[in-house]
Short mmCIF file of C-alpha atoms and ligand atoms in Angstrom, two decimals:
data_model
loop_
_atom_site.label_atom_id
_atom_site.label_comp_id
_atom_site.label_asym_id
_atom_site.label_seq_id
_atom_site.Cartn_x
_atom_site.Cartn_y
_atom_site.Cartn_z
CA MET M 1 122.38 149.63 66.70
CA GLU M 2 125.70 150.20 68.37
CA LEU M 3 128.50 152.23 66.93
CA GLY M 4 131.20 151.00 69.26
CA VAL M 5 134.08 153.00 70.59
CA LEU M 6 133.97 156.74 70.06
CA CYS M 7 136.72 158.48 68.16
CA PRO M 8 139.34 160.24 70.32
CA ARG M 9 138.05 163.72 69.40
CA SER M 10 134.55 162.95 70.64
CA GLN M 11 135.91 161.55 73.88
CA ALA M 12 137.98 164.70 74.44
CA LEU M 13 134.93 166.90 73.87
CA MET M 14 132.81 164.86 76.17
CA GLN M 15 135.36 164.95 78.97
CA SER M 16 136.20 168.62 78.74
CA ASP M 17 132.69 169.96 79.11
CA GLY M 18 130.93 167.12 80.89
CA ILE M 19 128.22 167.11 78.27
CA LEU M 20 126.82 163.63 78.40
CA ALA M 21 124.18 162.74 80.91
CA ARG M 22 124.39 159.63 83.03
CA GLY M 23 123.90 156.39 81.20
CA HIS M 24 125.01 157.75 77.82
CA ALA M 25 128.76 157.49 78.10
CA GLY M 26 130.73 155.10 75.97
CA VAL M 27 128.30 153.99 73.31
CA LEU M 28 125.94 155.81 71.02
CA LEU M 29 122.64 154.19 70.22
CA ALA M 30 120.28 155.26 67.48
CA GLU M 31 116.62 154.61 68.07
CA ARG M 32 115.09 152.63 65.29
CA ARG M 33 112.76 155.00 63.49
CA GLY M 34 109.34 153.69 62.60
CA SER M 35 109.63 154.95 59.06
CA TYR M 36 106.77 153.98 56.86
CA PRO M 37 106.49 151.94 54.77
CA LEU M 38 109.37 149.74 55.86
CA ILE M 39 108.37 148.88 59.42
CA ASP M 40 104.65 149.26 59.00
CA LEU M 41 104.40 147.04 55.93
CA ARG M 42 106.45 144.41 57.67
CA ILE M 43 104.03 144.51 60.56
CA LEU M 44 100.98 144.44 58.33
CA ASN M 45 102.23 141.55 56.21
CA SER M 46 103.65 139.42 58.96
CA LYS M 47 101.68 136.49 60.34
CA SER M 48 104.10 136.12 63.19
CA PRO M 49 102.49 136.49 66.64
CA ILE M 50 105.36 138.80 67.54
CA TYR M 51 103.65 141.49 65.45
CA SER M 52 100.35 141.46 67.31
CA LEU M 53 98.52 144.77 67.69
CA TRP M 54 99.77 144.90 71.26
CA SER M 55 103.37 144.64 70.12
CA VAL M 56 102.80 147.38 67.54
CA LYS M 57 101.69 149.69 70.31
CA ARG M 58 104.58 148.69 72.50
CA GLN M 59 107.30 148.83 69.87
CA LEU M 60 106.29 152.00 68.08
CA SER M 61 106.25 155.15 70.08
CA PHE M 62 104.27 158.31 69.59
CA GLN M 63 104.47 159.52 66.01
CA ARG M 64 105.46 156.10 64.71
CA TYR M 65 102.24 154.70 66.12
CA CYS M 66 100.27 157.52 64.49
CA HIS M 67 101.88 156.76 61.15
CA ALA M 68 101.03 153.09 61.61
CA SER M 69 97.41 153.91 62.41
CA ARG M 70 97.13 156.19 59.40
CA LEU M 71 98.36 153.39 57.20
CA LEU M 72 95.95 150.97 58.82
CA ARG M 73 93.14 153.39 57.95
CA GLY M 74 94.41 153.54 54.38
CA GLN M 75 95.59 157.13 54.57
CA VAL M 76 98.84 158.05 52.91
CA PRO M 77 100.89 160.45 55.03
CA ARG M 78 101.85 163.81 53.55
CA GLY M 79 105.40 164.15 52.36
CA PRO M 80 107.74 166.84 51.10
CA GLY M 81 106.61 165.88 47.60
CA SER M 82 103.49 168.00 48.02
CA LEU M 83 105.64 171.13 48.11
CA HIS M 84 105.31 171.61 44.37
CA LEU M 85 101.57 172.10 44.75
CA LEU M 86 102.17 175.47 46.38
CA ASP M 87 100.87 178.52 44.62
CA HIS M 88 103.68 180.60 43.07
CA HIS M 89 102.25 183.72 44.66
CA TYR M 90 102.66 182.29 48.15
CA LEU M 91 106.10 180.94 47.33
CA GLY M 92 107.09 184.42 46.17
CA GLN M 93 105.96 185.92 49.48
CA ALA M 94 107.74 183.17 51.41
CA THR M 95 110.93 183.88 49.46
CA HIS M 96 110.56 187.57 50.27
CA MET M 97 110.19 186.72 53.95
CA LEU M 98 113.36 184.61 53.79
CA SER M 99 115.30 187.71 52.77
CA LYS M 100 114.50 189.00 56.29
CA VAL M 101 115.01 185.75 58.16
CA GLY M 102 117.67 187.30 60.39
CA THR M 103 115.34 189.91 61.89
CA TRP M 104 113.95 189.37 65.36
CA ASN M 105 110.35 190.25 64.47
CA PHE M 106 110.24 187.51 61.80
CA ASP M 107 106.65 186.21 61.85
CA ILE M 108 107.07 182.43 61.81
CA PHE M 109 103.28 181.91 61.95
CA LEU M 110 102.87 183.80 58.67
CA PHE M 111 105.84 181.98 57.17
CA GLU M 112 104.23 178.66 58.11
CA ARG M 113 101.07 179.63 56.22
CA LEU M 114 102.98 180.86 53.18
CA THR M 115 104.96 177.61 52.98
CA ASN M 116 101.84 175.49 53.40
CA GLY M 117 103.07 173.99 56.67
CA TYR M 118 106.64 173.41 55.52
CA SER M 119 108.36 176.24 57.36
CA LEU M 120 110.93 173.94 58.97
CA VAL M 121 112.10 172.26 55.73
CA THR M 122 112.08 175.54 53.79
CA LEU M 123 113.91 177.44 56.52
CA MET M 124 116.58 174.78 56.98
CA CYS M 125 117.27 174.48 53.24
CA HIS M 126 117.59 178.25 53.03
CA LEU M 127 119.90 178.61 56.04
CA LEU M 128 122.16 175.71 55.04
CA ASN M 129 122.41 177.32 51.62
CA VAL M 130 123.10 180.81 53.02
CA TYR M 131 126.05 179.44 54.99
CA GLY M 132 127.31 177.38 52.02
CA LEU M 133 127.05 174.24 54.15
CA ILE M 134 125.52 172.12 51.38
CA GLN M 135 128.67 172.65 49.31
CA HIS M 136 131.01 172.52 52.29
CA PHE M 137 129.82 169.10 53.43
CA HIS M 138 129.05 167.90 49.87
CA LEU M 139 125.48 167.17 50.91
CA ASP M 140 123.25 165.31 48.46
CA MET M 141 120.09 167.44 47.98
CA VAL M 142 117.82 164.40 47.64
CA LYS M 143 119.14 162.95 50.89
CA LEU M 144 118.92 166.34 52.57
CA LEU M 145 115.28 166.81 51.60
CA ARG M 146 114.55 163.26 52.69
CA PHE M 147 116.17 163.85 56.07
CA LEU M 148 114.44 167.20 56.64
CA GLY M 149 111.13 165.72 55.50
CA MET M 150 111.53 162.94 58.07
CA VAL M 151 112.29 165.45 60.83
CA GLN M 152 109.31 167.62 59.93
CA ASP M 153 107.05 164.56 59.67
CA ASP M 154 108.12 163.17 63.04
CA TYR M 155 106.97 166.28 64.84
CA HIS M 156 103.38 165.89 66.01
CA SER M 157 101.20 168.34 64.16
CA HIS M 158 98.39 167.93 66.72
CA ASN M 159 100.56 169.16 69.61
CA PRO M 160 99.57 172.76 70.30
CA TYR M 161 103.15 173.71 71.14
CA HIS M 162 105.77 171.00 70.60
CA ASN M 163 105.33 170.71 66.85
CA ALA M 164 107.40 171.51 63.75
CA LEU M 165 106.47 175.19 63.98
CA HIS M 166 108.17 175.45 67.38
CA ALA M 167 111.23 173.77 65.83
CA ALA M 168 111.21 176.29 62.97
CA ASP M 169 110.89 179.15 65.47
CA VAL M 170 113.83 177.86 67.53
CA THR M 171 115.89 177.43 64.34
CA GLN M 172 115.17 181.02 63.28
CA ALA M 173 116.14 182.29 66.75
CA MET M 174 119.28 180.17 66.66
CA TYR M 175 120.21 181.75 63.34
CA CYS M 176 119.85 185.21 64.90
CA TYR M 177 122.14 184.17 67.77
CA LEU M 178 124.74 182.61 65.47
CA LYS M 179 124.93 185.99 63.71
CA GLU M 180 125.91 187.82 66.91
CA SER M 181 129.20 189.63 66.34
CA LYS M 182 130.77 187.89 69.36
CA LEU M 183 130.21 184.53 67.68
CA ALA M 184 129.86 184.86 63.91
CA GLU M 185 133.52 185.28 63.06
CA LEU M 186 134.75 182.42 65.21
CA LEU M 187 132.25 179.69 64.43
CA SER M 188 133.43 176.90 62.15
CA PRO M 189 131.16 175.45 59.42
CA THR M 190 130.71 172.38 61.63
CA ASP M 191 129.62 174.57 64.57
CA VAL M 192 126.98 176.31 62.43
CA PHE M 193 125.81 173.01 60.91
CA LEU M 194 125.44 171.46 64.36
CA GLY M 195 123.71 174.52 65.78
CA LEU M 196 121.07 174.61 63.04
CA LEU M 197 120.58 170.84 62.96
CA ALA M 198 120.19 170.62 66.73
CA ALA M 199 117.67 173.48 66.72
CA ALA M 200 115.61 171.86 63.95
CA ALA M 201 115.53 168.42 65.57
CA HIS M 202 115.69 169.25 69.29
CA ASP M 203 112.06 168.24 70.06
CA VAL M 204 111.42 165.70 67.31
CA ASP M 205 108.66 163.15 68.08
CA HIS M 206 107.70 165.06 71.25
CA PRO M 207 104.55 163.36 72.60
CA GLY M 208 103.01 166.55 74.03
CA VAL M 209 103.42 165.37 77.64
CA ASN M 210 106.37 165.85 79.97
CA GLN M 211 108.88 163.47 81.53
CA PRO M 212 107.07 163.03 84.88
CA PHE M 213 104.00 161.93 82.94
CA LEU M 214 106.01 159.29 81.05
CA ILE M 215 107.53 158.05 84.29
CA LYS M 216 104.28 157.78 86.23
CA THR M 217 102.51 156.05 83.34
CA GLY M 218 105.36 153.55 82.96
CA HIS M 219 106.14 154.45 79.35
CA HIS M 220 108.88 152.26 77.88
CA LEU M 221 111.02 155.31 76.98
CA ALA M 222 111.22 156.22 80.67
CA SER M 223 112.74 152.86 81.53
CA LEU M 224 114.90 152.87 78.39
CA TYR M 225 116.53 156.13 79.52
CA GLN M 226 116.38 155.37 83.24
CA ASN M 227 114.09 158.31 84.01
CA THR M 228 116.87 160.76 83.06
CA SER M 229 116.49 163.31 80.23
CA VAL M 230 113.95 160.88 78.78
CA LEU M 231 112.49 163.16 76.12
CA GLU M 232 115.77 164.82 75.16
CA SER M 233 117.47 161.43 74.80
CA HIS M 234 114.61 160.29 72.60
CA HIS M 235 114.85 163.44 70.42
CA TRP M 236 118.59 162.89 69.99
CA ARG M 237 118.51 159.17 69.29
CA SER M 238 115.61 159.63 66.87
CA THR M 239 117.63 162.29 65.03
CA VAL M 240 120.61 159.97 64.80
CA GLY M 241 118.31 157.26 63.47
CA MET M 242 117.02 159.63 60.77
CA LEU M 243 120.52 160.80 59.85
CA ARG M 244 121.57 157.19 59.33
CA GLU M 245 118.39 156.17 57.55
CA SER M 246 118.56 159.08 55.11
CA GLY M 247 122.29 158.50 54.53
CA LEU M 248 122.77 162.28 54.65
CA LEU M 249 126.25 162.00 56.13
CA SER M 250 127.14 158.54 54.83
CA HIS M 251 129.89 159.95 52.57
CA LEU M 252 131.77 161.47 55.52
CA PRO M 253 134.50 159.58 57.41
CA LEU M 254 133.18 157.43 60.26
CA CYS M 255 135.02 159.43 62.91
CA MET M 256 133.46 162.67 61.66
CA ARG M 257 129.96 161.15 61.58
CA GLN M 258 130.35 159.88 65.13
CA ASP M 259 131.62 163.27 66.25
CA ILE M 260 128.62 165.03 64.69
CA GLU M 261 126.17 162.56 66.25
CA GLN M 262 127.79 162.93 69.66
CA GLN M 263 127.85 166.72 69.57
CA LEU M 264 124.23 166.79 68.40
CA GLY M 265 123.43 164.74 71.49
CA SER M 266 125.12 167.08 73.91
CA LEU M 267 123.37 170.07 72.31
CA ILE M 268 119.92 168.49 72.42
CA LEU M 269 120.42 167.13 75.94
CA ALA M 270 121.32 170.65 77.08
CA THR M 271 117.69 171.68 76.44
CA ASP M 272 116.59 169.59 79.43
CA ILE M 273 115.17 172.33 81.63
CA SER M 274 116.02 170.37 84.78
CA ARG M 275 119.71 171.00 83.99
CA GLN M 276 119.17 174.77 83.79
CA ASN M 277 121.03 175.65 87.02
CA GLU M 278 123.99 173.47 86.07
CA PHE M 279 124.46 175.35 82.77
CA LEU M 280 123.65 178.74 84.22
CA SER M 281 126.22 178.53 87.02
CA THR M 282 128.95 177.35 84.59
CA PHE M 283 128.04 180.21 82.24
CA ARG M 284 128.13 182.77 85.09
CA GLU M 285 131.47 181.42 86.26
CA HIS M 286 132.94 181.79 82.79
CA LEU M 287 131.63 185.35 82.44
CA ASN M 288 132.79 186.39 85.91
CA HIS M 289 136.30 185.13 85.20
CA GLN M 290 136.27 186.07 81.51
CA SER M 291 137.50 182.57 80.86
CA LEU M 292 135.66 181.82 77.63
CA ASP M 293 138.03 181.43 74.70
CA LEU M 294 136.00 180.89 71.55
CA HIS M 295 139.11 179.82 69.66
CA GLN M 296 138.77 176.57 71.63
CA ALA M 297 136.27 174.07 70.23
CA PRO M 298 134.89 172.92 73.64
CA HIS M 299 134.16 176.54 74.60
CA ARG M 300 132.39 177.19 71.30
CA HIS M 301 130.40 174.03 71.89
CA PHE M 302 129.38 175.27 75.34
CA ILE M 303 128.18 178.56 73.85
CA LEU M 304 126.21 176.64 71.22
CA GLN M 305 124.51 174.77 74.07
CA ILE M 306 123.64 178.06 75.77
CA ALA M 307 122.48 179.59 72.47
CA LEU M 308 120.18 176.61 71.85
CA LYS M 309 118.80 176.85 75.39
CA CYS M 310 118.11 180.55 74.82
CA ALA M 311 116.48 179.86 71.44
CA ASP M 312 114.31 177.16 73.03
CA VAL M 313 112.84 179.50 75.66
CA CYS M 314 112.95 182.82 73.78
CA ASN M 315 109.16 183.11 73.28
CA PRO M 316 108.75 185.72 76.04
CA CYS M 317 111.47 187.81 74.34
CA ARG M 318 109.48 188.10 71.10
CA GLU M 319 107.06 190.88 70.26
CA TRP M 320 103.81 190.60 72.17
CA ASN M 321 101.73 189.51 69.20
CA LEU M 322 104.03 186.51 68.61
CA SER M 323 104.86 185.90 72.25
CA ARG M 324 101.22 185.72 73.30
CA GLN M 325 100.43 183.05 70.72
CA TRP M 326 103.27 180.84 71.97
CA SER M 327 102.12 181.31 75.57
CA GLU M 328 98.60 180.22 74.76
CA ARG M 329 99.86 177.22 72.82
CA VAL M 330 102.20 175.95 75.54
CA CYS M 331 99.56 176.35 78.24
CA GLU M 332 97.02 174.56 76.06
CA GLU M 333 99.45 171.63 75.87
CA PHE M 334 99.89 171.67 79.66
CA TYR M 335 96.12 171.73 80.18
CA ARG M 336 95.63 168.81 77.79
CA GLN M 337 98.07 166.77 79.88
CA GLY M 338 96.17 167.81 83.02
CA ASP M 339 92.90 166.68 81.44
CA ILE M 340 94.38 163.26 80.62
CA GLU M 341 95.69 162.98 84.18
CA LYS M 342 92.27 163.83 85.59
CA LYS M 343 90.58 161.36 83.25
CA PHE M 344 92.80 158.52 84.45
CA ALA M 345 92.69 159.61 88.11
CA LEU M 346 96.37 160.49 88.18
CA GLU M 347 97.75 163.35 90.20
CA VAL M 348 97.59 166.48 88.06
CA SER M 349 101.09 167.76 87.29
CA PRO M 350 102.17 171.28 88.30
CA LEU M 351 101.02 173.96 85.81
CA CYS M 352 98.61 171.52 84.15
CA ASN M 353 95.40 172.36 86.01
CA GLN M 354 93.40 174.80 83.91
CA GLN M 355 91.17 175.66 86.88
CA GLU M 356 94.10 176.66 89.10
CA ASP M 357 97.00 177.59 86.81
CA SER M 358 96.19 180.63 84.69
CA VAL M 359 98.18 181.47 81.58
CA PRO M 360 99.47 184.78 83.05
CA SER M 361 100.63 183.13 86.28
CA ILE M 362 102.41 180.35 84.36
CA GLN M 363 104.10 182.90 82.13
CA ILE M 364 105.17 185.19 84.98
CA GLY M 365 106.74 182.22 86.80
CA PHE M 366 108.43 180.97 83.61
CA ILE M 367 109.86 184.41 82.84
CA SER M 368 111.05 185.07 86.39
CA HIS M 369 112.64 181.68 87.10
CA ILE M 370 113.86 180.48 83.71
CA VAL M 371 113.98 183.13 81.01
CA GLU M 372 115.20 186.26 82.84
CA PRO M 373 118.19 184.62 84.59
CA LEU M 374 119.34 182.97 81.35
CA PHE M 375 118.96 186.03 79.13
CA GLU M 376 120.64 188.34 81.64
CA GLU M 377 123.79 186.23 81.25
CA TRP M 378 123.36 185.93 77.48
CA CYS M 379 123.10 189.72 77.36
CA ARG M 380 126.38 190.00 79.32
CA PHE M 381 128.06 187.55 76.96
CA THR M 382 126.92 189.19 73.71
CA GLU M 383 127.55 192.78 74.89
CA PRO M 384 127.39 195.07 72.94
CA SER M 385 124.41 193.56 71.15
CA PRO M 386 121.38 195.48 69.85
CA LEU M 387 119.48 192.20 69.61
CA SER M 388 120.06 191.33 73.27
CA HIS M 389 118.85 194.77 74.34
CA THR M 390 115.76 194.42 72.17
CA MET M 391 115.04 191.01 73.70
CA MET M 392 115.48 192.26 77.27
CA ASP M 393 113.16 195.22 76.58
CA LEU M 394 110.51 192.95 75.08
CA LEU M 395 110.89 190.51 77.96
CA GLN M 396 110.14 193.24 80.51
CA GLN M 397 107.24 194.58 78.46
CA ASN M 398 105.71 191.13 78.09
CA LYS M 399 106.17 190.34 81.78
CA THR M 400 104.44 193.59 82.69
CA CYS M 401 101.70 192.72 80.27
CA TRP M 402 101.13 189.32 81.90
CA MET M 403 101.08 190.97 85.30
CA GLY M 404 98.34 193.21 83.99
CA ALA M 405 96.43 190.26 82.61
CA SER M 406 96.65 188.42 85.93
CA GLY M 407 94.86 191.22 87.71
CA TRP M 408 97.81 193.33 88.66
CA GLY M 409 95.82 196.11 87.02
CA GLY M 410 98.21 198.13 84.93
CA GLY M 411 101.73 199.25 84.42
CA SER M 412 104.09 201.10 82.20
CA TRP M 413 106.06 200.20 79.14
CA SER M 414 109.76 200.89 78.88
CA ASP M 415 109.07 203.79 76.49
CA GLY M 416 107.05 205.59 79.14
CA SER M 417 103.55 204.81 77.86
CA VAL M 418 101.14 203.17 80.25
CA PHE M 419 98.61 200.44 79.73
CA VAL M 420 95.39 199.50 81.43
CA GLN M 421 93.85 196.10 81.61
CA THR M 422 90.80 195.57 79.49
CA ASN M 423 88.50 192.63 79.72
CA LEU M 424 88.00 192.02 76.06
CA CYS M 425 87.69 188.37 75.41
CA GLY M 426 86.90 185.77 72.80
CA CYS M 427 90.12 183.88 73.42
CA MET M 428 90.21 180.23 74.28
CA HIS M 429 90.67 180.79 78.00
CA GLY M 430 87.39 182.51 78.79
CA PRO M 431 86.70 185.72 80.73
CA GLY M 432 89.83 187.48 81.91
CA GLY M 433 91.66 185.64 79.15
CA LEU M 434 94.40 186.84 76.96
CA CYS M 435 93.16 188.17 73.68
CA GLY M 436 93.26 191.91 74.09
CA ALA M 437 93.75 191.48 77.81
CA THR M 438 95.91 194.55 77.75
CA ARG M 439 95.70 197.63 75.61
CA ARG M 440 98.32 200.29 75.22
CA VAL M 441 97.21 203.75 76.16
CA ARG M 442 99.71 206.54 75.75
CA GLY M 443 100.55 208.31 78.98
ZN1 ZN V 1 111.78 173.01 72.38
#
């Protein structure tokens, strides 16, 4: 579906910050979402050869294909409607947790359990309500729940890392960043709405494998997006498809809808890790010359991009107990890709070989090359910020901890205590693994 010419405001935004990746300029396409039952029933009922099983596989990607297979097996997918089955006791605890949603040690894993797997929908409803955005944009609650239910459903629950819980975690981090004193006062309701929406949907329908895998296996999305920001483009266009299908914004003027869709795209595309240096050098330049003026919409948009990038990779800045779980999950996803590559005699991608790439070594590299450089600049930007200092402290502690787990032997925490490496195990990665790999011993 093609929207046609963009409104002048969107064009101005796109030109001023160079947001759009190659191949996206000019028109905005929404990927058709394989929403059941519409598409699936049409496929099941059609006698046309065009809807052969082969074409189902080719036309529906990832989660859509899973939904189709569930229907073929006679299983009805879960929906937001099952929320009312929750025990009041758990709902009460979840509500209590929401009162502390702006704290950095928010335990999203616990929140996920208390909301019966609906942390993303519950969190988004709460945050939109806290900011008064439901009233501000005159959002229809039924449409909103439908849209959020679609987003949650299109995340793959069997992915160890890129699932709805990761999206909820990124959304909670984004909320913490939007509250930073440098930003909070100057953000418009549209900025906040876009920031939260982009965080919630930034990895939707992620297949659990990376872009090089899609390219080398000739996946149709790779050719659709010309091997450039393939996954991010898919997350964005899928989100646009869900926005349109749910009719969430259908009451807003066309120009405003197009602007929101376009800005969502530039935020989600900014999470492409291969564009890290591009964003980082622009950010550094701005900070060195003190040239950021948050009264200007394009500058606020740029900071939203950086905030989303930070939220997306903030796992190593969380407390060890949370951070470690994310590390194990992401590495498990890498290893699964490596196993598929081995099975089909493909070259195993970097970081995906469980025999050669240990969790600590992956984490140390990730922290050193991606997380530290980004958060050092974010810390400069948000100064003075207690949260940024907490994150930098935790980042150093966690890095030291991984160095200990990788055989470095020991080290010291920022508070002066020292730790020694223990070889307790029982974790999924075998001897020398992570569970209890380090133990704090006061020095
Ligand atoms: Zn992500």
